[in-house]
Amino acid sequence: MVSSTGPAAVIGIPQRNSALLMPKEIDGTPVQITVLDDGGNATNAVNNVKKLISEDHVDALIGPSISPNAMAILNFVAESKTPLIAAVGTDAVIQPVDAVRKWVFKTAQANSLILQAEVGNMVKGGIKTLGLLRLNDALGEEWATTLKPIIDKAGIKLVADERFQRSDSSIAAQTIHLVAANPDAILVAAAGGTSALGQQSLVSRGYRGKIYQTEGAATDDFVRLAKKSAEGALMAAGPLQVVNQLDNSNPIKKVALGYIAEYEKAQGTKPSTFGSNVYDAEILLKNAVPVALKKAQPGTEQFRSALRDALENSKDVVGTQGVFNMTPENHNGMDKRSALMMVVKNGKWVLLK
């Protein structure tokens, strides 16, 4: 379930392409993949998940592309007892692990991991005041909520908080307010093209402090869309974006390079971080399905339950963006290896060491 059209297409297209890389069989059992597009619309996302569950009788779900759509389908996932591996930023899809969220896992890094790395960098840089430019949705709200205790502990004061819609083509008013507040740094909590919009608008309005992005900007498209304004942007994100700069001893590097090669062979282009979230979901399934097959056959509630249990017990599963160690309390299971600091230098994301 992806948003391969609409305002979130920059996220959904590489996810759709990555879904098509799913193997034709796992442990000798044939695999059938169905990919549906929701156009970035939550109503469409609900209709898609209903179809996949009631008509296609799927054993597992991957997606959607954006947080509001993921939140909209949670109850349907739980009611059908179908494990979902979400490819979205918001941690609200997996926290707290209650009767609904016990069926949901997530491959994108926890927002707290990203923010801890970025705020740590701010402290090192002497940042004392911060402005926040965020999406006006569940993801943006979560960034703000997660950020507050981390900056409070670091002694950084939030002096401005502005919101905008994913569909906005101009955010002049919000950036004027932020620039007027004159914070030492500004965090843009967005994703895809909206991250570039925030970067461009701040720079064009004369802001000269440090601009931090979330992992929603971890693509070459961010640099392409933000153009010269991208230079100097800071971000904590997964290893895929700077994979060639990783040490050869890093186990993530081999997996990430394998994904890039497979994607380039199929599509003729390099994949983005967003696509890797779907590919990592496939890696988790490839590890969990053989375990579930020992307990039940596909197409049954018993198999879906066994698959859920196997996913929850995933240990040391190396993906393209990190190493997964799931627990009943943590359905993401990634650590600081998934949140590396990087900066745009000479038009490219460069790893900060």
Short mmCIF file of C-alpha atoms in Angstrom, two decimals:
data_model
loop_
_atom_site.label_atom_id
_atom_site.label_comp_id
_atom_site.label_asym_id
_atom_site.label_seq_id
_atom_site.Cartn_x
_atom_site.Cartn_y
_atom_site.Cartn_z
CA MET A 1 0.00 0.00 0.00
CA VAL A 2 1.80 3.11 -1.25
CA SER A 3 1.23 6.68 -2.44
CA SER A 4 2.73 6.34 -5.91
CA THR A 5 0.65 9.28 -7.15
CA GLY A 6 -0.37 12.55 -5.48
CA PRO A 7 1.63 14.85 -3.19
CA ALA A 8 3.57 11.98 -1.57
CA ALA A 9 4.60 10.31 -4.85
CA VAL A 10 8.29 11.04 -4.21
CA ILE A 11 7.90 8.68 -1.24
CA GLY A 12 5.55 6.15 -2.80
CA ILE A 13 7.18 5.55 -6.17
CA PRO A 14 10.45 4.07 -4.82
CA GLN A 15 8.38 2.10 -2.32
CA ARG A 16 6.23 0.63 -5.09
CA ASN A 17 9.36 -0.24 -7.08
CA SER A 18 10.93 -1.84 -4.01
CA ALA A 19 7.81 -3.92 -3.37
CA LEU A 20 8.28 -5.47 -6.80
CA LEU A 21 11.66 -6.83 -5.64
CA MET A 22 9.94 -9.25 -3.24
CA PRO A 23 11.12 -12.81 -3.99
CA LYS A 24 8.75 -15.13 -5.83
CA GLU A 25 9.00 -17.65 -3.03
CA ILE A 26 10.11 -17.86 0.61
CA ASP A 27 11.31 -21.16 2.04
CA GLY A 28 9.77 -22.97 -0.91
CA THR A 29 6.37 -21.29 -0.50
CA PRO A 30 5.12 -19.17 -3.43
CA VAL A 31 4.68 -15.44 -2.76
CA GLN A 32 2.11 -13.24 -4.47
CA ILE A 33 2.49 -9.46 -4.23
CA THR A 34 -0.37 -7.00 -4.77
CA VAL A 35 0.50 -3.28 -4.88
CA LEU A 36 -2.22 -0.64 -4.46
CA ASP A 37 -1.91 3.16 -4.73
CA ASP A 38 -3.81 5.46 -2.35
CA GLY A 39 -2.78 8.74 -3.99
CA GLY A 40 -1.84 10.10 -0.57
CA ASN A 41 -5.50 10.02 0.52
CA ALA A 42 -6.52 8.43 3.84
CA THR A 43 -9.96 7.34 2.55
CA ASN A 44 -8.29 5.52 -0.32
CA ALA A 45 -5.88 3.91 2.13
CA VAL A 46 -8.81 2.55 4.16
CA ASN A 47 -10.48 1.22 1.01
CA ASN A 48 -7.22 -0.40 -0.07
CA VAL A 49 -6.67 -2.20 3.20
CA LYS A 50 -10.27 -3.42 3.24
CA LYS A 51 -9.82 -4.85 -0.25
CA LEU A 52 -6.52 -6.52 0.56
CA ILE A 53 -7.95 -8.11 3.70
CA SER A 54 -11.47 -9.10 2.62
CA GLU A 55 -10.97 -9.80 -1.10
CA ASP A 56 -7.31 -10.74 -1.51
CA HIS A 57 -7.08 -12.44 1.92
CA VAL A 58 -3.47 -11.35 2.37
CA ASP A 59 -1.23 -12.87 5.03
CA ALA A 60 0.75 -9.66 5.63
CA LEU A 61 0.64 -5.96 4.78
CA ILE A 62 3.40 -3.44 4.01
CA GLY A 63 2.82 0.33 4.02
CA PRO A 64 1.26 2.87 3.65
CA SER A 65 3.67 5.62 2.60
CA ILE A 66 2.57 8.43 4.91
CA SER A 67 1.69 8.65 8.58
CA PRO A 68 -1.93 9.90 8.39
CA ASN A 69 -2.85 7.00 6.11
CA ALA A 70 -1.14 4.49 8.39
CA MET A 71 -3.03 5.80 11.42
CA ALA A 72 -6.30 5.54 9.51
CA ILE A 73 -5.97 1.79 8.88
CA LEU A 74 -4.79 0.52 12.27
CA ASN A 75 -8.16 -0.68 13.54
CA PHE A 76 -8.86 -2.61 10.31
CA VAL A 77 -5.48 -4.33 10.60
CA ALA A 78 -6.13 -5.34 14.21
CA GLU A 79 -9.69 -6.50 13.58
CA SER A 80 -8.52 -8.80 10.80
CA LYS A 81 -5.48 -9.96 12.81
CA THR A 82 -3.16 -9.27 9.89
CA PRO A 83 0.43 -8.22 10.64
CA LEU A 84 1.35 -4.82 9.18
CA ILE A 85 4.88 -3.54 8.60
CA ALA A 86 4.48 0.22 8.30
CA ALA A 87 6.88 2.27 6.17
CA VAL A 88 6.16 5.60 7.85
CA GLY A 89 7.85 8.03 10.20
CA THR A 90 5.38 8.33 13.05
CA ASP A 91 6.02 6.15 16.08
CA ALA A 92 2.31 6.43 16.95
CA VAL A 93 1.62 3.43 14.70
CA ILE A 94 3.54 1.19 17.13
CA GLN A 95 3.38 3.01 20.45
CA PRO A 96 2.03 2.09 22.88
CA VAL A 97 1.93 -1.62 22.00
CA ASP A 98 -1.72 -2.23 22.84
CA ALA A 99 -4.38 -4.62 21.49
CA VAL A 100 -4.36 -2.75 18.16
CA ARG A 101 -0.66 -2.01 17.76
CA LYS A 102 0.44 -5.52 18.69
CA TRP A 103 -0.19 -6.27 15.00
CA VAL A 104 1.95 -3.39 13.72
CA PHE A 105 5.70 -3.09 13.15
CA LYS A 106 7.75 -0.24 11.65
CA THR A 107 10.92 -0.11 9.56
CA ALA A 108 11.59 3.64 9.60
CA GLN A 109 13.74 4.84 12.48
CA ALA A 110 12.08 5.94 15.70
CA ASN A 111 11.76 9.72 15.76
CA SER A 112 13.42 9.78 19.16
CA LEU A 113 16.56 8.19 17.68
CA ILE A 114 16.74 10.86 14.97
CA LEU A 115 16.16 13.73 17.39
CA GLN A 116 18.65 12.49 19.98
CA ALA A 117 21.35 12.44 17.30
CA GLU A 118 20.41 15.87 15.98
CA VAL A 119 20.06 17.54 19.37
CA GLY A 120 23.40 16.04 20.35
CA ASN A 121 24.90 17.75 17.30
CA MET A 122 23.17 21.01 18.27
CA VAL A 123 24.70 20.88 21.74
CA LYS A 124 28.15 20.34 20.27
CA GLY A 125 27.56 23.34 18.02
CA GLY A 126 26.54 25.62 20.87
CA ILE A 127 22.88 25.92 19.82
CA LYS A 128 20.79 27.55 22.55
CA THR A 129 17.55 28.48 20.74
CA LEU A 130 15.56 26.51 18.18
CA GLY A 131 12.71 27.13 15.76
CA LEU A 132 10.43 24.36 14.47
CA LEU A 133 8.80 24.20 11.02
CA ARG A 134 6.58 21.14 10.82
CA LEU A 135 3.83 19.45 8.89
CA ASN A 136 0.36 20.08 10.29
CA ASP A 137 -0.54 16.40 10.68
CA ALA A 138 0.05 13.42 12.95
CA LEU A 139 3.71 13.19 11.94
CA GLY A 140 4.40 16.87 12.57
CA GLU A 141 2.63 16.72 15.93
CA GLU A 142 4.69 13.73 16.95
CA TRP A 143 7.95 15.44 16.02
CA ALA A 144 6.98 18.37 18.25
CA THR A 145 5.94 16.13 21.15
CA THR A 146 9.07 13.99 20.93
CA LEU A 147 11.35 17.00 20.54
CA LYS A 148 10.30 18.87 23.70
CA PRO A 149 11.77 16.62 26.44
CA ILE A 150 14.96 16.09 24.42
CA ILE A 151 15.69 19.81 23.98
CA ASP A 152 14.56 20.55 27.54
CA LYS A 153 17.15 18.11 28.83
CA ALA A 154 19.77 19.67 26.52
CA GLY A 155 18.99 23.20 27.70
CA ILE A 156 17.77 24.38 24.28
CA LYS A 157 14.78 26.74 24.16
CA LEU A 158 12.07 26.48 21.49
CA VAL A 159 11.35 30.07 20.43
CA ALA A 160 9.04 29.50 17.44
CA ASP A 161 6.77 26.72 16.18
CA GLU A 162 5.16 27.01 12.73
CA ARG A 163 3.02 24.50 10.81
CA PHE A 164 2.11 23.94 7.18
CA GLN A 165 0.11 21.54 5.01
CA ARG A 166 1.60 18.86 2.74
CA SER A 167 -0.32 20.44 -0.15
CA ASP A 168 1.02 23.99 0.42
CA SER A 169 3.02 25.47 -2.46
CA SER A 170 4.12 28.49 -0.42
CA ILE A 171 4.96 28.83 3.28
CA ALA A 172 6.13 32.45 3.22
CA ALA A 173 4.17 33.53 6.30
CA GLN A 174 5.51 30.69 8.44
CA THR A 175 9.12 31.26 7.43
CA ILE A 176 8.85 35.02 7.97
CA HIS A 177 7.74 34.34 11.55
CA LEU A 178 10.59 31.88 12.10
CA VAL A 179 13.26 34.19 10.68
CA ALA A 180 11.92 37.06 12.83
CA ALA A 181 12.34 34.90 15.95
CA ASN A 182 16.05 34.57 15.02
CA PRO A 183 16.77 31.14 16.56
CA ASP A 184 20.28 29.68 16.43
CA ALA A 185 18.88 26.75 14.41
CA ILE A 186 15.63 25.61 12.81
CA LEU A 187 14.37 22.04 12.50
CA VAL A 188 12.22 21.24 9.48
CA ALA A 189 10.02 18.28 10.42
CA ALA A 190 8.59 17.20 7.08
CA ALA A 191 9.05 14.55 4.38
CA GLY A 192 9.76 14.32 0.67
CA GLY A 193 9.17 17.49 -1.33
CA THR A 194 7.86 19.34 1.73
CA SER A 195 11.32 19.08 3.30
CA ALA A 196 12.83 20.85 0.30
CA LEU A 197 10.07 23.48 0.39
CA GLY A 198 10.94 24.30 3.98
CA GLN A 199 14.66 24.52 3.23
CA GLN A 200 14.17 26.76 0.19
CA SER A 201 11.74 29.07 1.93
CA LEU A 202 13.96 29.63 4.96
CA VAL A 203 17.06 30.35 2.91
CA SER A 204 15.21 32.64 0.49
CA ARG A 205 13.90 34.65 3.47
CA GLY A 206 17.44 35.30 4.60
CA TYR A 207 17.82 32.80 7.42
CA ARG A 208 21.53 32.16 8.01
CA GLY A 209 21.47 29.88 11.05
CA LYS A 210 21.77 26.09 10.94
CA ILE A 211 18.89 24.21 9.33
CA TYR A 212 18.24 20.64 10.41
CA GLN A 213 16.09 18.17 8.49
CA THR A 214 14.55 14.89 9.60
CA GLU A 215 15.19 11.63 7.74
CA GLY A 216 12.28 12.68 5.52
CA ALA A 217 14.91 14.59 3.55
CA ALA A 218 17.25 11.61 3.17
CA THR A 219 17.14 11.50 -0.63
CA ASP A 220 19.06 12.89 -3.57
CA ASP A 221 15.72 14.44 -4.58
CA PHE A 222 15.92 16.75 -1.57
CA VAL A 223 19.16 18.24 -2.89
CA ARG A 224 17.76 18.41 -6.42
CA LEU A 225 14.55 20.14 -5.34
CA ALA A 226 16.10 22.47 -2.76
CA LYS A 227 18.93 23.34 -5.20
CA LYS A 228 21.57 25.73 -3.82
CA SER A 229 19.57 26.26 -0.64
CA ALA A 230 20.30 22.65 0.35
CA GLU A 231 23.98 23.41 0.94
CA GLY A 232 24.83 23.08 4.63
CA ALA A 233 21.58 21.31 5.59
CA LEU A 234 22.10 18.93 8.51
CA MET A 235 20.26 15.68 9.15
CA ALA A 236 20.34 12.44 11.09
CA ALA A 237 19.21 9.53 8.92
CA GLY A 238 19.83 5.91 8.05
CA PRO A 239 23.05 4.56 6.52
CA LEU A 240 21.64 4.05 3.01
CA GLN A 241 22.05 7.71 2.06
CA VAL A 242 25.81 7.60 2.71
CA VAL A 243 26.38 3.88 2.20
CA ASN A 244 29.60 4.25 0.21
CA GLN A 245 31.08 6.28 3.07
CA LEU A 246 30.51 3.51 5.64
CA ASP A 247 33.34 1.37 6.91
CA ASN A 248 33.52 -2.01 5.17
CA SER A 249 33.18 -3.77 8.52
CA ASN A 250 29.68 -2.34 8.98
CA PRO A 251 27.22 -5.23 8.30
CA ILE A 252 24.58 -2.79 7.05
CA LYS A 253 26.81 -1.74 4.14
CA LYS A 254 26.70 -5.10 2.38
CA VAL A 255 22.91 -5.35 2.64
CA ALA A 256 22.38 -1.76 1.52
CA LEU A 257 24.68 -2.13 -1.48
CA GLY A 258 22.87 -5.33 -2.44
CA TYR A 259 19.54 -3.49 -2.37
CA ILE A 260 20.91 -0.64 -4.47
CA ALA A 261 22.27 -3.06 -7.08
CA GLU A 262 18.99 -4.99 -7.23
CA TYR A 263 16.92 -1.80 -7.53
CA GLU A 264 19.19 -0.28 -10.19
CA LYS A 265 19.02 -3.48 -12.24
CA ALA A 266 15.20 -3.38 -12.16
CA GLN A 267 14.64 0.39 -12.48
CA GLY A 268 17.81 1.85 -13.96
CA THR A 269 18.03 4.41 -11.15
CA LYS A 270 19.29 4.58 -7.57
CA PRO A 271 16.68 3.93 -4.84
CA SER A 272 15.83 6.38 -2.06
CA THR A 273 15.60 5.95 1.69
CA PHE A 274 11.81 5.70 1.36
CA GLY A 275 12.11 2.63 -0.84
CA SER A 276 14.45 1.00 1.63
CA ASN A 277 11.72 1.06 4.28
CA VAL A 278 9.68 -1.32 2.13
CA TYR A 279 12.72 -3.43 1.24
CA ASP A 280 13.56 -3.81 4.93
CA ALA A 281 9.98 -4.94 5.52
CA GLU A 282 10.60 -7.65 2.93
CA ILE A 283 13.82 -8.67 4.73
CA LEU A 284 11.90 -9.00 7.99
CA LEU A 285 9.23 -11.11 6.28
CA LYS A 286 11.84 -13.35 4.65
CA ASN A 287 13.18 -14.09 8.12
CA ALA A 288 9.78 -14.48 9.81
CA VAL A 289 7.86 -16.55 7.23
CA PRO A 290 9.94 -19.75 7.62
CA VAL A 291 9.34 -19.61 11.39
CA ALA A 292 5.59 -19.14 10.91
CA LEU A 293 5.42 -21.97 8.36
CA LYS A 294 6.48 -24.43 11.06
CA LYS A 295 3.25 -23.65 12.94
CA ALA A 296 0.58 -23.10 10.27
CA GLN A 297 -0.19 -22.77 6.58
CA PRO A 298 -0.65 -19.43 4.73
CA GLY A 299 -4.20 -18.22 4.29
CA THR A 300 -5.19 -18.98 7.87
CA GLU A 301 -5.59 -16.90 11.02
CA GLN A 302 -3.16 -19.26 12.72
CA PHE A 303 -0.46 -18.43 10.14
CA ARG A 304 -1.00 -14.67 10.47
CA SER A 305 -0.74 -14.97 14.24
CA ALA A 306 2.42 -17.06 13.98
CA LEU A 307 3.87 -14.55 11.52
CA ARG A 308 3.12 -11.72 13.95
CA ASP A 309 4.88 -13.62 16.74
CA ALA A 310 7.89 -14.33 14.51
CA LEU A 311 8.20 -10.66 13.55
CA GLU A 312 8.06 -9.65 17.21
CA ASN A 313 10.92 -12.04 17.93
CA SER A 314 13.16 -10.82 15.09
CA LYS A 315 16.72 -10.62 16.39
CA ASP A 316 19.85 -9.22 14.73
CA VAL A 317 18.11 -8.94 11.37
CA VAL A 318 20.34 -6.71 9.24
CA GLY A 319 18.51 -4.37 6.91
CA THR A 320 19.51 -1.55 4.61
CA GLN A 321 18.91 1.09 7.28
CA GLY A 322 19.88 -0.66 10.48
CA VAL A 323 19.76 -3.82 12.57
CA PHE A 324 16.37 -4.94 13.89
CA ASN A 325 15.95 -6.37 17.38
CA MET A 326 12.20 -6.46 18.06
CA THR A 327 10.63 -7.04 21.47
CA PRO A 328 7.02 -7.15 22.74
CA GLU A 329 7.54 -3.54 23.87
CA ASN A 330 9.48 -2.30 20.82
CA HIS A 331 8.13 -3.04 17.33
CA ASN A 332 10.89 -1.07 15.62
CA GLY A 333 13.99 -2.41 17.31
CA MET A 334 16.58 -0.13 15.72
CA ASP A 335 19.47 1.57 17.56
CA LYS A 336 21.86 4.48 17.04
CA ARG A 337 23.43 2.75 14.04
CA SER A 338 20.26 3.85 12.21
CA ALA A 339 20.68 7.58 12.93
CA LEU A 340 23.88 8.94 11.43
CA MET A 341 24.61 12.67 11.23
CA MET A 342 25.24 14.03 7.74
CA VAL A 343 25.44 17.37 5.93
CA VAL A 344 24.91 18.56 2.34
CA LYS A 345 28.32 19.53 0.99
CA ASN A 346 28.97 20.41 -2.64
CA GLY A 347 25.52 19.14 -3.57
CA LYS A 348 25.76 15.75 -1.82
CA TRP A 349 24.91 14.28 1.56
CA VAL A 350 28.21 13.68 3.38
CA LEU A 351 28.65 11.62 6.55
CA LEU A 352 29.80 13.61 9.59
CA LYS A 353 32.46 11.71 11.53
#
